[in-house]
PDB file of N, CA and C in Angstrom:
ATOM      1  N   LEU A   1      -7.187  12.962  10.083  1.00  0.00           N
ATOM      2  CA  LEU A   1      -8.413  13.107   9.317  1.00  0.00           C
ATOM      3  C   LEU A   1      -9.081  11.743   9.127  1.00  0.00           C
ATOM      4  N   GLU A   2      -8.248  10.750   8.838  1.00  0.00           N
ATOM      5  CA  GLU A   2      -8.803   9.413   8.639  1.00  0.00           C
ATOM      6  C   GLU A   2      -9.382   8.862   9.934  1.00  0.00           C
ATOM      7  N   SER A   3      -8.715   9.095  11.051  1.00  0.00           N
ATOM      8  CA  SER A   3      -9.220   8.580  12.328  1.00  0.00           C
ATOM      9  C   SER A   3     -10.483   9.308  12.773  1.00  0.00           C
ATOM     10  N   VAL A   4     -10.604  10.591  12.410  1.00  0.00           N
ATOM     11  CA  VAL A   4     -11.818  11.348  12.750  1.00  0.00           C
ATOM     12  C   VAL A   4     -13.005  10.810  11.962  1.00  0.00           C
ATOM     13  N   SER A   5     -12.785  10.437  10.706  1.00  0.00           N
ATOM     14  CA  SER A   5     -13.886   9.915   9.898  1.00  0.00           C
ATOM     15  C   SER A   5     -14.164   8.440  10.195  1.00  0.00           C
ATOM     16  N   ARG A   6     -13.276   7.783  10.912  1.00  0.00           N
ATOM     17  CA  ARG A   6     -13.489   6.385  11.281  1.00  0.00           C
ATOM     18  C   ARG A   6     -14.460   6.256  12.450  1.00  0.00           C
ATOM     19  N   SER A   7     -14.506   7.248  13.312  1.00  0.00           N
ATOM     20  CA  SER A   7     -15.365   7.197  14.491  1.00  0.00           C
ATOM     21  C   SER A   7     -16.846   7.027  14.146  1.00  0.00           C
ATOM     22  N   PRO A   8     -17.397   7.771  13.172  1.00  0.00           N
ATOM     23  CA  PRO A   8     -18.808   7.533  12.825  1.00  0.00           C
ATOM     24  C   PRO A   8     -19.075   6.126  12.291  1.00  0.00           C
ATOM     25  N   VAL A   9     -18.098   5.536  11.632  1.00  0.00           N
ATOM     26  CA  VAL A   9     -18.275   4.173  11.127  1.00  0.00           C
ATOM     27  C   VAL A   9     -18.425   3.216  12.301  1.00  0.00           C
ATOM     28  N   TYR A  10     -17.541   3.340  13.286  1.00  0.00           N
ATOM     29  CA  TYR A  10     -17.611   2.466  14.458  1.00  0.00           C
ATOM     30  C   TYR A  10     -18.886   2.693  15.262  1.00  0.00           C
ATOM     31  N   SER A  11     -19.250   3.938  15.470  1.00  0.00           N
ATOM     32  CA  SER A  11     -20.446   4.213  16.271  1.00  0.00           C
ATOM     33  C   SER A  11     -21.704   3.729  15.552  1.00  0.00           C
ATOM     34  N   HIS A  12     -21.780   3.915  14.235  1.00  0.00           N
ATOM     35  CA  HIS A  12     -22.947   3.426  13.488  1.00  0.00           C
ATOM     36  C   HIS A  12     -23.019   1.906  13.547  1.00  0.00           C
ATOM     37  N   PHE A  13     -21.877   1.249  13.418  1.00  0.00           N
ATOM     38  CA  PHE A  13     -21.844  -0.207  13.495  1.00  0.00           C
ATOM     39  C   PHE A  13     -22.295  -0.691  14.871  1.00  0.00           C
ATOM     40  N   ASN A  14     -21.794  -0.036  15.919  1.00  0.00           N
ATOM     41  CA  ASN A  14     -22.163  -0.419  17.282  1.00  0.00           C
ATOM     42  C   ASN A  14     -23.652  -0.197  17.529  1.00  0.00           C
ATOM     43  N   GLU A  15     -24.173   0.957  17.114  1.00  0.00           N
ATOM     44  CA  GLU A  15     -25.593   1.246  17.301  1.00  0.00           C
ATOM     45  C   GLU A  15     -26.468   0.288  16.495  1.00  0.00           C
ATOM     46  N   THR A  16     -26.010  -0.081  15.315  1.00  0.00           N
ATOM     47  CA  THR A  16     -26.763  -1.030  14.495  1.00  0.00           C
ATOM     48  C   THR A  16     -26.812  -2.394  15.162  1.00  0.00           C
ATOM     49  N   LEU A  17     -25.697  -2.828  15.732  1.00  0.00           N
ATOM     50  CA  LEU A  17     -25.693  -4.115  16.429  1.00  0.00           C
ATOM     51  C   LEU A  17     -26.608  -4.105  17.646  1.00  0.00           C
ATOM     52  N   LEU A  18     -26.617  -2.985  18.357  1.00  0.00           N
ATOM     53  CA  LEU A  18     -27.478  -2.903  19.539  1.00  0.00           C
ATOM     54  C   LEU A  18     -28.956  -2.898  19.168  1.00  0.00           C
ATOM     55  N   GLY A  19     -29.299  -2.342  18.011  1.00  0.00           N
ATOM     56  CA  GLY A  19     -30.703  -2.251  17.616  1.00  0.00           C
ATOM     57  C   GLY A  19     -31.085  -3.161  16.478  1.00  0.00           C
ATOM     58  N   VAL A  20     -30.339  -4.244  16.286  1.00  0.00           N
ATOM     59  CA  VAL A  20     -30.584  -5.119  15.145  1.00  0.00           C
ATOM     60  C   VAL A  20     -31.982  -5.742  15.180  1.00  0.00           C
ATOM     61  N   SER A  21     -32.501  -6.061  16.337  1.00  0.00           N
ATOM     62  CA  SER A  21     -33.839  -6.661  16.402  1.00  0.00           C
ATOM     63  C   SER A  21     -34.913  -5.657  15.983  1.00  0.00           C
ATOM     64  N   VAL A  22     -34.760  -4.397  16.367  1.00  0.00           N
ATOM     65  CA  VAL A  22     -35.719  -3.358  15.975  1.00  0.00           C
ATOM     66  C   VAL A  22     -35.613  -3.084  14.475  1.00  0.00           C
ATOM     67  N   ILE A  23     -34.390  -3.058  13.970  1.00  0.00           N
ATOM     68  CA  ILE A  23     -34.181  -2.818  12.534  1.00  0.00           C
ATOM     69  C   ILE A  23     -34.847  -3.919  11.714  1.00  0.00           C
ATOM     70  N   ARG A  24     -34.702  -5.152  12.148  1.00  0.00           N
ATOM     71  CA  ARG A  24     -35.341  -6.262  11.435  1.00  0.00           C
ATOM     72  C   ARG A  24     -36.854  -6.228  11.589  1.00  0.00           C
ATOM     73  N   ALA A  25     -37.331  -5.839  12.756  1.00  0.00           N
ATOM     74  CA  ALA A  25     -38.779  -5.793  12.986  1.00  0.00           C
ATOM     75  C   ALA A  25     -39.452  -4.790  12.049  1.00  0.00           C
ATOM     76  N   PHE A  26     -38.820  -3.654  11.808  1.00  0.00           N
ATOM     77  CA  PHE A  26     -39.391  -2.628  10.931  1.00  0.00           C
ATOM     78  C   PHE A  26     -38.870  -2.724   9.491  1.00  0.00           C
ATOM     79  N   GLU A  27     -38.118  -3.792   9.195  1.00  0.00           N
ATOM     80  CA  GLU A  27     -37.584  -4.053   7.855  1.00  0.00           C
ATOM     81  C   GLU A  27     -36.839  -2.844   7.282  1.00  0.00           C
ATOM     82  N   GLU A  28     -35.908  -2.328   8.073  1.00  0.00           N
ATOM     83  CA  GLU A  28     -35.108  -1.159   7.682  1.00  0.00           C
ATOM     84  C   GLU A  28     -33.652  -1.534   7.386  1.00  0.00           C
ATOM     85  N   GLN A  29     -33.419  -2.788   7.026  1.00  0.00           N
ATOM     86  CA  GLN A  29     -32.053  -3.244   6.780  1.00  0.00           C
ATOM     87  C   GLN A  29     -31.383  -2.453   5.654  1.00  0.00           C
ATOM     88  N   GLU A  30     -32.108  -2.251   4.558  1.00  0.00           N
ATOM     89  CA  GLU A  30     -31.523  -1.558   3.404  1.00  0.00           C
ATOM     90  C   GLU A  30     -31.093  -0.138   3.758  1.00  0.00           C
ATOM     91  N   ARG A  31     -31.894   0.549   4.550  1.00  0.00           N
ATOM     92  CA  ARG A  31     -31.551   1.920   4.935  1.00  0.00           C
ATOM     93  C   ARG A  31     -30.281   1.942   5.777  1.00  0.00           C
ATOM     94  N   PHE A  32     -30.158   1.006   6.693  1.00  0.00           N
ATOM     95  CA  PHE A  32     -28.969   0.968   7.542  1.00  0.00           C
ATOM     96  C   PHE A  32     -27.735   0.522   6.752  1.00  0.00           C
ATOM     97  N   ILE A  33     -27.927  -0.364   5.802  1.00  0.00           N
ATOM     98  CA  ILE A  33     -26.805  -0.757   4.943  1.00  0.00           C
ATOM     99  C   ILE A  33     -26.346   0.438   4.122  1.00  0.00           C
ATOM    100  N   HIS A  34     -27.304   1.204   3.585  1.00  0.00           N
ATOM    101  CA  HIS A  34     -26.965   2.389   2.799  1.00  0.00           C
ATOM    102  C   HIS A  34     -26.243   3.429   3.662  1.00  0.00           C
ATOM    103  N   GLN A  35     -26.723   3.649   4.880  1.00  0.00           N
ATOM    104  CA  GLN A  35     -26.055   4.597   5.780  1.00  0.00           C
ATOM    105  C   GLN A  35     -24.634   4.138   6.099  1.00  0.00           C
ATOM    106  N   SER A  36     -24.484   2.856   6.327  1.00  0.00           N
ATOM    107  CA  SER A  36     -23.154   2.319   6.617  1.00  0.00           C
ATOM    108  C   SER A  36     -22.227   2.494   5.418  1.00  0.00           C
ATOM    109  N   ASP A  37     -22.743   2.227   4.226  1.00  0.00           N
ATOM    110  CA  ASP A  37     -21.936   2.414   3.012  1.00  0.00           C
ATOM    111  C   ASP A  37     -21.497   3.860   2.859  1.00  0.00           C
ATOM    112  N   LEU A  38     -22.386   4.804   3.140  1.00  0.00           N
ATOM    113  CA  LEU A  38     -22.040   6.225   3.035  1.00  0.00           C
ATOM    114  C   LEU A  38     -20.942   6.602   4.022  1.00  0.00           C
ATOM    115  N   LYS A  39     -21.033   6.081   5.236  1.00  0.00           N
ATOM    116  CA  LYS A  39     -20.026   6.403   6.250  1.00  0.00           C
ATOM    117  C   LYS A  39     -18.666   5.780   5.904  1.00  0.00           C
ATOM    118  N   VAL A  40     -18.682   4.574   5.383  1.00  0.00           N
ATOM    119  CA  VAL A  40     -17.428   3.935   4.971  1.00  0.00           C
ATOM    120  C   VAL A  40     -16.824   4.677   3.780  1.00  0.00           C
ATOM    121  N   ASP A  41     -17.668   5.082   2.831  1.00  0.00           N
ATOM    122  CA  ASP A  41     -17.172   5.853   1.684  1.00  0.00           C
ATOM    123  C   ASP A  41     -16.543   7.162   2.134  1.00  0.00           C
ATOM    124  N   GLU A  42     -17.159   7.823   3.092  1.00  0.00           N
ATOM    125  CA  GLU A  42     -16.613   9.082   3.612  1.00  0.00           C
ATOM    126  C   GLU A  42     -15.261   8.845   4.290  1.00  0.00           C
ATOM    127  N   ASN A  43     -15.161   7.729   4.994  1.00  0.00           N
ATOM    128  CA  ASN A  43     -13.891   7.379   5.627  1.00  0.00           C
ATOM    129  C   ASN A  43     -12.818   7.098   4.583  1.00  0.00           C
ATOM    130  N   GLN A  44     -13.173   6.410   3.525  1.00  0.00           N
ATOM    131  CA  GLN A  44     -12.198   6.070   2.491  1.00  0.00           C
ATOM    132  C   GLN A  44     -11.751   7.282   1.687  1.00  0.00           C
ATOM    133  N   LYS A  45     -12.575   8.319   1.621  1.00  0.00           N
ATOM    134  CA  LYS A  45     -12.166   9.551   0.940  1.00  0.00           C
ATOM    135  C   LYS A  45     -10.943  10.156   1.621  1.00  0.00           C
ATOM    136  N   ALA A  46     -10.865  10.017   2.918  1.00  0.00           N
ATOM    137  CA  ALA A  46      -9.717  10.546   3.654  1.00  0.00           C
ATOM    138  C   ALA A  46      -8.498   9.633   3.515  1.00  0.00           C
ATOM    139  N   TYR A  47      -8.721   8.352   3.339  1.00  0.00           N
ATOM    140  CA  TYR A  47      -7.632   7.384   3.296  1.00  0.00           C
ATOM    141  C   TYR A  47      -7.073   7.191   1.891  1.00  0.00           C
ATOM    142  N   TYR A  48      -7.872   7.435   0.866  1.00  0.00           N
ATOM    143  CA  TYR A  48      -7.476   7.180  -0.518  1.00  0.00           C
ATOM    144  C   TYR A  48      -6.221   7.942  -0.946  1.00  0.00           C
ATOM    145  N   PRO A  49      -6.081   9.243  -0.639  1.00  0.00           N
ATOM    146  CA  PRO A  49      -4.841   9.934  -1.036  1.00  0.00           C
ATOM    147  C   PRO A  49      -3.580   9.301  -0.449  1.00  0.00           C
ATOM    148  N   SER A  50      -3.686   8.768   0.745  1.00  0.00           N
ATOM    149  CA  SER A  50      -2.543   8.088   1.347  1.00  0.00           C
ATOM    150  C   SER A  50      -2.176   6.830   0.556  1.00  0.00           C
ATOM    151  N   ILE A  51      -3.173   6.090   0.131  1.00  0.00           N
ATOM    152  CA  ILE A  51      -2.931   4.886  -0.664  1.00  0.00           C
ATOM    153  C   ILE A  51      -2.277   5.253  -1.990  1.00  0.00           C
ATOM    154  N   VAL A  52      -2.805   6.302  -2.634  1.00  0.00           N
ATOM    155  CA  VAL A  52      -2.259   6.729  -3.925  1.00  0.00           C
ATOM    156  C   VAL A  52      -0.815   7.208  -3.767  1.00  0.00           C
ATOM    157  N   ALA A  53      -0.541   7.976  -2.722  1.00  0.00           N
ATOM    158  CA  ALA A  53       0.820   8.473  -2.496  1.00  0.00           C
ATOM    159  C   ALA A  53       1.789   7.321  -2.226  1.00  0.00           C
ATOM    160  N   ASN A  54       1.353   6.334  -1.474  1.00  0.00           N
ATOM    161  CA  ASN A  54       2.211   5.174  -1.211  1.00  0.00           C
ATOM    162  C   ASN A  54       2.511   4.397  -2.488  1.00  0.00           C
ATOM    163  N   ARG A  55       1.506   4.229  -3.346  1.00  0.00           N
ATOM    164  CA  ARG A  55       1.730   3.528  -4.609  1.00  0.00           C
ATOM    165  C   ARG A  55       2.659   4.327  -5.519  1.00  0.00           C
ATOM    166  N   TRP A  56       2.479   5.661  -5.550  1.00  0.00           N
ATOM    167  CA  TRP A  56       3.339   6.516  -6.363  1.00  0.00           C
ATOM    168  C   TRP A  56       4.795   6.360  -5.919  1.00  0.00           C
ATOM    169  N   LEU A  57       5.006   6.416  -4.612  1.00  0.00           N
ATOM    170  CA  LEU A  57       6.361   6.277  -4.085  1.00  0.00           C
ATOM    171  C   LEU A  57       6.930   4.892  -4.377  1.00  0.00           C
ATOM    172  N   ALA A  58       6.115   3.857  -4.244  1.00  0.00           N
ATOM    173  CA  ALA A  58       6.591   2.498  -4.500  1.00  0.00           C
ATOM    174  C   ALA A  58       7.021   2.327  -5.953  1.00  0.00           C
ATOM    175  N   VAL A  59       6.270   2.915  -6.878  1.00  0.00           N
ATOM    176  CA  VAL A  59       6.640   2.818  -8.293  1.00  0.00           C
ATOM    177  C   VAL A  59       7.960   3.533  -8.550  1.00  0.00           C
ATOM    178  N   ARG A  60       8.131   4.719  -7.955  1.00  0.00           N
ATOM    179  CA  ARG A  60       9.378   5.470  -8.152  1.00  0.00           C
ATOM    180  C   ARG A  60      10.570   4.740  -7.546  1.00  0.00           C
ATOM    181  N   LEU A  61      10.386   4.171  -6.360  1.00  0.00           N
ATOM    182  CA  LEU A  61      11.475   3.424  -5.734  1.00  0.00           C
ATOM    183  C   LEU A  61      11.817   2.168  -6.531  1.00  0.00           C
ATOM    184  N   GLU A  62      10.806   1.534  -7.087  1.00  0.00           N
ATOM    185  CA  GLU A  62      11.048   0.364  -7.939  1.00  0.00           C
ATOM    186  C   GLU A  62      11.855   0.764  -9.170  1.00  0.00           C
ATOM    187  N   CYS A  63      11.542   1.915  -9.729  1.00  0.00           N
ATOM    188  CA  CYS A  63      12.279   2.416 -10.896  1.00  0.00           C
ATOM    189  C   CYS A  63      13.741   2.703 -10.530  1.00  0.00           C
ATOM    190  N   VAL A  64      13.968   3.323  -9.388  1.00  0.00           N
ATOM    191  CA  VAL A  64      15.337   3.597  -8.936  1.00  0.00           C
ATOM    192  C   VAL A  64      16.093   2.284  -8.722  1.00  0.00           C
ATOM    193  N   GLY A  65      15.447   1.326  -8.090  1.00  0.00           N
ATOM    194  CA  GLY A  65      16.081   0.028  -7.869  1.00  0.00           C
ATOM    195  C   GLY A  65      16.406  -0.681  -9.168  1.00  0.00           C
ATOM    196  N   ASN A  66      15.508  -0.599 -10.141  1.00  0.00           N
ATOM    197  CA  ASN A  66      15.766  -1.227 -11.442  1.00  0.00           C
ATOM    198  C   ASN A  66      16.906  -0.539 -12.176  1.00  0.00           C
ATOM    199  N   CYS A  67      17.018   0.772 -12.032  1.00  0.00           N
ATOM    200  CA  CYS A  67      18.146   1.493 -12.643  1.00  0.00           C
ATOM    201  C   CYS A  67      19.467   1.056 -12.018  1.00  0.00           C
ATOM    202  N   ILE A  68      19.474   0.845 -10.716  1.00  0.00           N
ATOM    203  CA  ILE A  68      20.690   0.379 -10.043  1.00  0.00           C
ATOM    204  C   ILE A  68      21.076  -1.011 -10.544  1.00  0.00           C
ATOM    205  N   VAL A  69      20.090  -1.892 -10.709  1.00  0.00           N
ATOM    206  CA  VAL A  69      20.366  -3.231 -11.247  1.00  0.00           C
ATOM    207  C   VAL A  69      20.900  -3.125 -12.670  1.00  0.00           C
ATOM    208  N   LEU A  70      20.306  -2.248 -13.471  1.00  0.00           N
ATOM    209  CA  LEU A  70      20.772  -2.060 -14.848  1.00  0.00           C
ATOM    210  C   LEU A  70      22.223  -1.593 -14.883  1.00  0.00           C
ATOM    211  N   PHE A  71      22.547  -0.601 -14.053  1.00  0.00           N
ATOM    212  CA  PHE A  71      23.919  -0.093 -14.043  1.00  0.00           C
ATOM    213  C   PHE A  71      24.909  -1.133 -13.523  1.00  0.00           C
ATOM    214  N   ALA A  72      24.493  -1.927 -12.545  1.00  0.00           N
ATOM    215  CA  ALA A  72      25.375  -2.987 -12.049  1.00  0.00           C
ATOM    216  C   ALA A  72      25.621  -4.033 -13.138  1.00  0.00           C
ATOM    217  N   ALA A  73      24.568  -4.374 -13.879  1.00  0.00           N
ATOM    218  CA  ALA A  73      24.726  -5.357 -14.955  1.00  0.00           C
ATOM    219  C   ALA A  73      25.574  -4.790 -16.094  1.00  0.00           C
ATOM    220  N   LEU A  74      25.350  -3.526 -16.439  1.00  0.00           N
ATOM    221  CA  LEU A  74      26.160  -2.902 -17.495  1.00  0.00           C
ATOM    222  C   LEU A  74      27.625  -2.810 -17.087  1.00  0.00           C
ATOM    223  N   PHE A  75      27.856  -2.434 -15.847  1.00  0.00           N
ATOM    224  CA  PHE A  75      29.229  -2.366 -15.347  1.00  0.00           C
ATOM    225  C   PHE A  75      29.882  -3.747 -15.375  1.00  0.00           C
ATOM    226  N   ALA A  76      29.101  -4.782 -15.056  1.00  0.00           N
ATOM    227  CA  ALA A  76      29.643  -6.142 -15.085  1.00  0.00           C
ATOM    228  C   ALA A  76      30.002  -6.558 -16.507  1.00  0.00           C
ATOM    229  N   VAL A  77      29.173  -6.168 -17.471  1.00  0.00           N
ATOM    230  CA  VAL A  77      29.453  -6.524 -18.865  1.00  0.00           C
ATOM    231  C   VAL A  77      30.656  -5.748 -19.384  1.00  0.00           C
ATOM    232  N   ILE A  78      30.714  -4.457 -19.062  1.00  0.00           N
ATOM    233  CA  ILE A  78      31.824  -3.623 -19.534  1.00  0.00           C
ATOM    234  C   ILE A  78      33.149  -4.078 -18.924  1.00  0.00           C
ATOM    235  N   SER A  79      33.125  -4.468 -17.663  1.00  0.00           N
ATOM    236  CA  SER A  79      34.352  -4.847 -16.949  1.00  0.00           C
ATOM    237  C   SER A  79      34.525  -6.355 -16.862  1.00  0.00           C
ATOM    238  N   ARG A  80      34.008  -7.092 -17.816  1.00  0.00           N
ATOM    239  CA  ARG A  80      34.026  -8.552 -17.710  1.00  0.00           C
ATOM    240  C   ARG A  80      35.434  -9.150 -17.709  1.00  0.00           C
ATOM    241  N   HIS A  81      36.396  -8.438 -18.262  1.00  0.00           N
ATOM    242  CA  HIS A  81      37.761  -8.978 -18.300  1.00  0.00           C
ATOM    243  C   HIS A  81      38.521  -8.725 -16.999  1.00  0.00           C
ATOM    244  N   SER A  82      38.108  -7.725 -16.244  1.00  0.00           N
ATOM    245  CA  SER A  82      38.852  -7.391 -15.030  1.00  0.00           C
ATOM    246  C   SER A  82      38.150  -7.834 -13.744  1.00  0.00           C
ATOM    247  N   LEU A  83      36.903  -8.273 -13.826  1.00  0.00           N
ATOM    248  CA  LEU A  83      36.167  -8.700 -12.632  1.00  0.00           C
ATOM    249  C   LEU A  83      35.965 -10.211 -12.654  1.00  0.00           C
ATOM    250  N   SER A  84      36.006 -10.805 -11.467  1.00  0.00           N
ATOM    251  CA  SER A  84      35.754 -12.243 -11.389  1.00  0.00           C
ATOM    252  C   SER A  84      34.246 -12.506 -11.423  1.00  0.00           C
ATOM    253  N   ALA A  85      33.885 -13.724 -11.756  1.00  0.00           N
ATOM    254  CA  ALA A  85      32.470 -14.093 -11.842  1.00  0.00           C
ATOM    255  C   ALA A  85      31.790 -13.992 -10.478  1.00  0.00           C
ATOM    256  N   GLY A  86      32.513 -14.333  -9.437  1.00  0.00           N
ATOM    257  CA  GLY A  86      31.947 -14.244  -8.092  1.00  0.00           C
ATOM    258  C   GLY A  86      31.624 -12.821  -7.687  1.00  0.00           C
ATOM    259  N   LEU A  87      32.525 -11.899  -8.016  1.00  0.00           N
ATOM    260  CA  LEU A  87      32.297 -10.492  -7.692  1.00  0.00           C
ATOM    261  C   LEU A  87      31.127  -9.924  -8.485  1.00  0.00           C
ATOM    262  N   VAL A  88      31.013 -10.309  -9.745  1.00  0.00           N
ATOM    263  CA  VAL A  88      29.883  -9.861 -10.569  1.00  0.00           C
ATOM    264  C   VAL A  88      28.577 -10.411 -10.005  1.00  0.00           C
ATOM    265  N   GLY A  89      28.568 -11.683  -9.655  1.00  0.00           N
ATOM    266  CA  GLY A  89      27.368 -12.282  -9.069  1.00  0.00           C
ATOM    267  C   GLY A  89      26.976 -11.626  -7.766  1.00  0.00           C
ATOM    268  N   LEU A  90      27.968 -11.319  -6.945  1.00  0.00           N
ATOM    269  CA  LEU A  90      27.701 -10.659  -5.671  1.00  0.00           C
ATOM    270  C   LEU A  90      27.129  -9.262  -5.879  1.00  0.00           C
ATOM    271  N   SER A  91      27.706  -8.505  -6.806  1.00  0.00           N
ATOM    272  CA  SER A  91      27.224  -7.136  -7.026  1.00  0.00           C
ATOM    273  C   SER A  91      25.817  -7.124  -7.605  1.00  0.00           C
ATOM    274  N   VAL A  92      25.529  -8.011  -8.539  1.00  0.00           N
ATOM    275  CA  VAL A  92      24.175  -8.072  -9.108  1.00  0.00           C
ATOM    276  C   VAL A  92      23.186  -8.568  -8.059  1.00  0.00           C
ATOM    277  N   SER A  93      23.602  -9.521  -7.256  1.00  0.00           N
ATOM    278  CA  SER A  93      22.729 -10.028  -6.194  1.00  0.00           C
ATOM    279  C   SER A  93      22.379  -8.936  -5.193  1.00  0.00           C
ATOM    280  N   TYR A  94      23.362  -8.167  -4.779  1.00  0.00           N
ATOM    281  CA  TYR A  94      23.102  -7.065  -3.850  1.00  0.00           C
ATOM    282  C   TYR A  94      22.276  -5.960  -4.497  1.00  0.00           C
ATOM    283  N   SER A  95      22.509  -5.706  -5.767  1.00  0.00           N
ATOM    284  CA  SER A  95      21.737  -4.647  -6.423  1.00  0.00           C
ATOM    285  C   SER A  95      20.269  -5.045  -6.569  1.00  0.00           C
ATOM    286  N   LEU A  96      19.985  -6.335  -6.677  1.00  0.00           N
ATOM    287  CA  LEU A  96      18.596  -6.790  -6.746  1.00  0.00           C
ATOM    288  C   LEU A  96      17.856  -6.564  -5.428  1.00  0.00           C
ATOM    289  N   GLN A  97      18.584  -6.501  -4.326  1.00  0.00           N
ATOM    290  CA  GLN A  97      17.968  -6.296  -3.019  1.00  0.00           C
ATOM    291  C   GLN A  97      17.766  -4.827  -2.678  1.00  0.00           C
ATOM    292  N   VAL A  98      18.289  -3.933  -3.506  1.00  0.00           N
ATOM    293  CA  VAL A  98      18.209  -2.497  -3.217  1.00  0.00           C
ATOM    294  C   VAL A  98      16.765  -2.022  -3.155  1.00  0.00           C
ATOM    295  N   THR A  99      15.904  -2.509  -4.051  1.00  0.00           N
ATOM    296  CA  THR A  99      14.500  -2.085  -4.065  1.00  0.00           C
ATOM    297  C   THR A  99      13.819  -2.416  -2.745  1.00  0.00           C
ATOM    298  N   THR A 100      14.081  -3.592  -2.229  1.00  0.00           N
ATOM    299  CA  THR A 100      13.502  -3.978  -0.940  1.00  0.00           C
ATOM    300  C   THR A 100      13.987  -3.062   0.171  1.00  0.00           C
ATOM    301  N   TYR A 101      15.264  -2.762   0.164  1.00  0.00           N
ATOM    302  CA  TYR A 101      15.816  -1.883   1.197  1.00  0.00           C
ATOM    303  C   TYR A 101      15.284  -0.461   1.070  1.00  0.00           C
ATOM    304  N   LEU A 102      15.109   0.016  -0.155  1.00  0.00           N
ATOM    305  CA  LEU A 102      14.549   1.361  -0.344  1.00  0.00           C
ATOM    306  C   LEU A 102      13.124   1.441   0.194  1.00  0.00           C
ATOM    307  N   ASN A 103      12.320   0.435  -0.091  1.00  0.00           N
ATOM    308  CA  ASN A 103      10.947   0.415   0.437  1.00  0.00           C
ATOM    309  C   ASN A 103      10.940   0.312   1.955  1.00  0.00           C
ATOM    310  N   TRP A 104      11.877  -0.437   2.505  1.00  0.00           N
ATOM    311  CA  TRP A 104      11.940  -0.600   3.956  1.00  0.00           C
ATOM    312  C   TRP A 104      12.359   0.695   4.642  1.00  0.00           C
ATOM    313  N   LEU A 105      13.281   1.437   4.027  1.00  0.00           N
ATOM    314  CA  LEU A 105      13.755   2.685   4.623  1.00  0.00           C
ATOM    315  C   LEU A 105      12.666   3.749   4.684  1.00  0.00           C
ATOM    316  N   VAL A 106      11.797   3.753   3.705  1.00  0.00           N
ATOM    317  CA  VAL A 106      10.728   4.757   3.668  1.00  0.00           C
ATOM    318  C   VAL A 106       9.579   4.212   4.448  1.00  0.00           C
TER     319      VAL A 106
END
């Protein structure tokens, strides 16, 4: 849908470039700018839901990653007598990278 609505934007831009001298001669710049804006807006209507869905997913994945970091930190505090400092540092360090990996997987 987005690629179908992108074609009029490209064709209008190409036609405008080819006729730029005529457009300037008849002082029709504003009309062509307005037409271009309308075509770009129509294209963005198709693309906007994709942007919103990606942001929604990114927020949820960030929340999941933060929960994993929280649980790793809580586990480290609860088990502080039985775990070494190096192991706690390693687990918290790896849990901080989970958000990046979750975003990369999707």
